[in-house]
Coordinates of C-alpha atoms in Angstrom, one line a residue:
M1 CA 152.9 83.5 55.9
S2 CA 154.3 84.6 52.6
Q3 CA 156.1 87.9 52.4
N4 CA 153.3 89.3 50.2
N5 CA 150.8 88.9 53.0
D6 CA 153.1 90.1 55.8
P7 CA 152.1 93.5 57.0
L8 CA 155.6 94.3 58.4
A9 CA 157.2 93.5 55.1
S10 CA 154.6 95.7 53.3
L11 CA 155.2 98.6 55.7
S12 CA 159.0 98.2 55.3
R13 CA 158.7 98.4 51.5
L14 CA 156.4 101.4 51.8
I15 CA 158.6 103.6 54.1
E16 CA 162.1 102.4 53.6
Q17 CA 163.6 103.7 50.4
Q18 CA 165.4 101.1 48.3
S19 CA 169.1 101.3 48.7
A20 CA 171.7 100.9 45.9
P21 CA 172.7 97.3 45.2
M22 CA 176.3 97.9 46.4
E23 CA 177.0 94.3 47.2
Q24 CA 176.9 93.7 43.5
W25 CA 179.4 96.4 42.6
Q26 CA 183.2 95.9 42.4
P27 CA 184.5 99.4 41.7
Q28 CA 188.0 100.6 41.5
D29 CA 189.3 102.2 44.8
C30 CA 190.0 105.8 43.9
G31 CA 191.5 106.9 47.2
A32 CA 190.0 109.6 49.4
I33 CA 187.7 112.6 48.6
D34 CA 187.6 115.7 50.7
I35 CA 184.2 115.0 52.3
H36 CA 183.9 115.0 56.1
I37 CA 180.9 114.3 58.2
S38 CA 181.1 115.9 61.6
A39 CA 179.7 114.4 64.8
D40 CA 176.5 116.5 64.5
G41 CA 175.7 114.8 61.1
V42 CA 176.7 117.8 58.9
W43 CA 178.4 116.9 55.6
H44 CA 181.3 119.1 54.5
H45 CA 183.2 119.3 51.3
Q46 CA 186.6 121.0 51.3
G47 CA 185.8 122.5 54.7
S48 CA 182.4 124.0 53.8
A49 CA 179.1 122.6 54.9
I50 CA 177.1 121.1 52.1
K51 CA 173.8 123.1 52.3
R52 CA 171.9 121.4 49.4
M53 CA 169.9 118.6 51.0
P54 CA 169.3 116.8 47.7
L55 CA 173.1 116.5 47.3
V56 CA 173.5 115.1 50.8
Q57 CA 170.6 112.6 50.1
L58 CA 172.3 111.5 46.9
F59 CA 175.6 110.9 48.6
A60 CA 173.9 109.0 51.4
K61 CA 172.3 106.6 48.9
V62 CA 175.8 105.5 47.9
L63 CA 177.3 105.5 51.4
C64 CA 178.7 102.3 52.8
R65 CA 181.2 101.2 55.5
E66 CA 183.7 98.4 54.7
Q67 CA 186.2 97.2 57.3
G68 CA 185.6 100.3 59.5
Q69 CA 186.1 102.9 56.7
Y70 CA 183.2 104.9 55.2
Y71 CA 183.1 105.2 51.4
L72 CA 181.0 106.7 48.7
K73 CA 180.6 103.8 46.3
T74 CA 179.3 103.7 42.7
P75 CA 179.4 100.9 40.2
V76 CA 182.7 102.3 38.8
E77 CA 184.5 104.0 41.7
K78 CA 184.9 103.9 45.5
M79 CA 186.1 107.0 47.4
A80 CA 187.0 107.1 51.1
I81 CA 185.5 109.9 53.3
S82 CA 186.1 110.8 56.9
V83 CA 183.4 110.5 59.5
A84 CA 183.8 111.9 63.1
D85 CA 181.2 109.6 64.7
A86 CA 178.2 108.3 62.7
P87 CA 177.4 109.8 59.4
L88 CA 173.7 110.1 60.2
L89 CA 171.6 111.0 63.2
I90 CA 168.2 109.7 64.2
V91 CA 166.3 113.0 64.9
D92 CA 162.7 111.8 65.2
W93 CA 160.6 108.7 65.8
R94 CA 157.0 107.5 65.9
L95 CA 155.1 104.4 66.8
Q96 CA 153.2 102.3 64.2
E97 CA 150.7 99.6 65.2
L98 CA 150.2 96.7 62.8
P99 CA 147.2 94.4 62.8
E100 CA 148.2 90.8 63.2
H101 CA 151.5 91.8 65.0
D102 CA 152.5 92.2 68.6
A103 CA 149.7 94.3 70.0
E104 CA 151.6 94.9 73.2
H105 CA 154.5 96.6 71.5
P106 CA 154.0 98.8 68.4
L107 CA 156.9 99.2 65.9
V108 CA 159.4 102.0 66.5
I109 CA 160.0 103.9 63.3
C110 CA 163.0 106.3 63.2
R111 CA 163.7 109.2 60.9
D112 CA 167.2 110.3 60.1
N113 CA 168.5 113.8 59.6
I114 CA 168.1 113.5 55.8
G115 CA 164.4 112.4 56.0
R116 CA 164.6 108.6 55.6
E117 CA 162.6 106.3 57.8
F118 CA 163.7 102.9 59.2
I119 CA 161.8 100.3 61.3
V120 CA 163.7 99.3 64.4
G121 CA 164.0 95.5 64.3
A122 CA 166.0 92.6 62.9
A123 CA 166.9 94.5 59.7
H124 CA 167.8 97.7 61.6
P125 CA 168.8 96.8 65.2
L126 CA 169.7 99.1 67.9
L127 CA 173.3 98.8 69.0
V128 CA 174.9 100.3 72.1
R129 CA 178.6 101.3 71.8
K130 CA 180.9 104.1 72.8
D131 CA 180.7 107.3 70.8
A132 CA 183.6 109.7 69.9
Q133 CA 183.5 111.1 73.5
G134 CA 183.6 107.6 75.1
Q135 CA 180.0 107.6 76.3
E136 CA 177.8 104.5 75.7
V137 CA 175.0 105.6 73.4
P138 CA 172.6 103.8 71.0
Y139 CA 173.0 103.6 67.3
L140 CA 170.7 102.3 64.6
Q141 CA 172.2 99.9 62.1
L142 CA 171.3 101.0 58.5
P143 CA 171.9 99.3 55.2
H144 CA 175.4 98.7 54.0
N145 CA 176.9 98.7 57.5
V146 CA 176.1 102.4 58.0
E147 CA 175.1 103.6 61.4
A148 CA 172.9 106.5 62.6
K149 CA 173.5 107.8 66.1
I150 CA 170.3 108.2 68.2
S151 CA 170.1 112.0 69.0
R152 CA 169.9 113.0 72.6
A153 CA 166.3 114.3 72.2
V154 CA 165.1 111.0 70.8
F155 CA 167.0 109.0 73.5
Y156 CA 165.3 111.1 76.3
A157 CA 161.9 110.8 74.7
W158 CA 162.4 107.0 74.5
A159 CA 163.5 107.0 78.2
Q160 CA 160.3 108.7 79.2
E161 CA 157.9 106.9 76.9
L162 CA 159.2 103.5 75.7
V163 CA 162.0 102.1 77.9
E164 CA 161.0 99.2 80.2
T165 CA 163.2 98.4 83.1
T166 CA 164.0 94.8 84.0
Q167 CA 166.0 93.8 87.0
Q168 CA 169.2 94.1 85.1
E169 CA 168.8 96.4 82.1
F170 CA 166.9 99.0 80.2
V171 CA 165.0 97.5 77.2
I172 CA 163.1 99.0 74.3
Y173 CA 160.7 97.0 72.2
S174 CA 159.8 97.4 68.6
G175 CA 157.1 94.8 67.7
A176 CA 158.4 91.4 68.8
A177 CA 162.0 92.6 68.8
S178 CA 163.7 93.8 72.0
F179 CA 166.9 95.7 72.4
S180 CA 169.0 96.4 75.5
L181 CA 170.0 100.1 76.0
G182 CA 172.4 99.1 78.8
G183 CA 172.6 97.6 82.2
L184 CA 171.6 99.1 85.5
T185 CA 174.5 100.5 87.4

């Protein structure tokens, strides 16, 4: 099936904002800038919270992670920033059924704390790893190697409504894709 006729590809283009073509950019490394993102997803500049959401959204469009370090990257400069855990949080979610796709498992669409939506799947997989406190928690992989931590409220809602238990692990499905949320202990 061509991508033009693929309902999943069409939905992805519709809800996921285009990200900057950072892989084409080779900017000069300009060192660090005094921007810190706390574990609760709040962006700070010189110790003060950035309260203008459009500014945070603009910064997030040029956010990337390279070799474990987060940067704000433009075509001409790249500046390191500090991130306590993940720079973004998944704060809401919804299910989306698509005709001609897996009828048993609708797509899981996540919304981050700055209002962007992502479809959980091959392009944006769920990963389980230890957070800053050493607890195993799920993260959603976003473009440019950026991660969004799944908020506690979303995780508990998934546990009640979506998670299926196999003999060995907890699994969440999004369309035809499946993701382990950890083993049974």
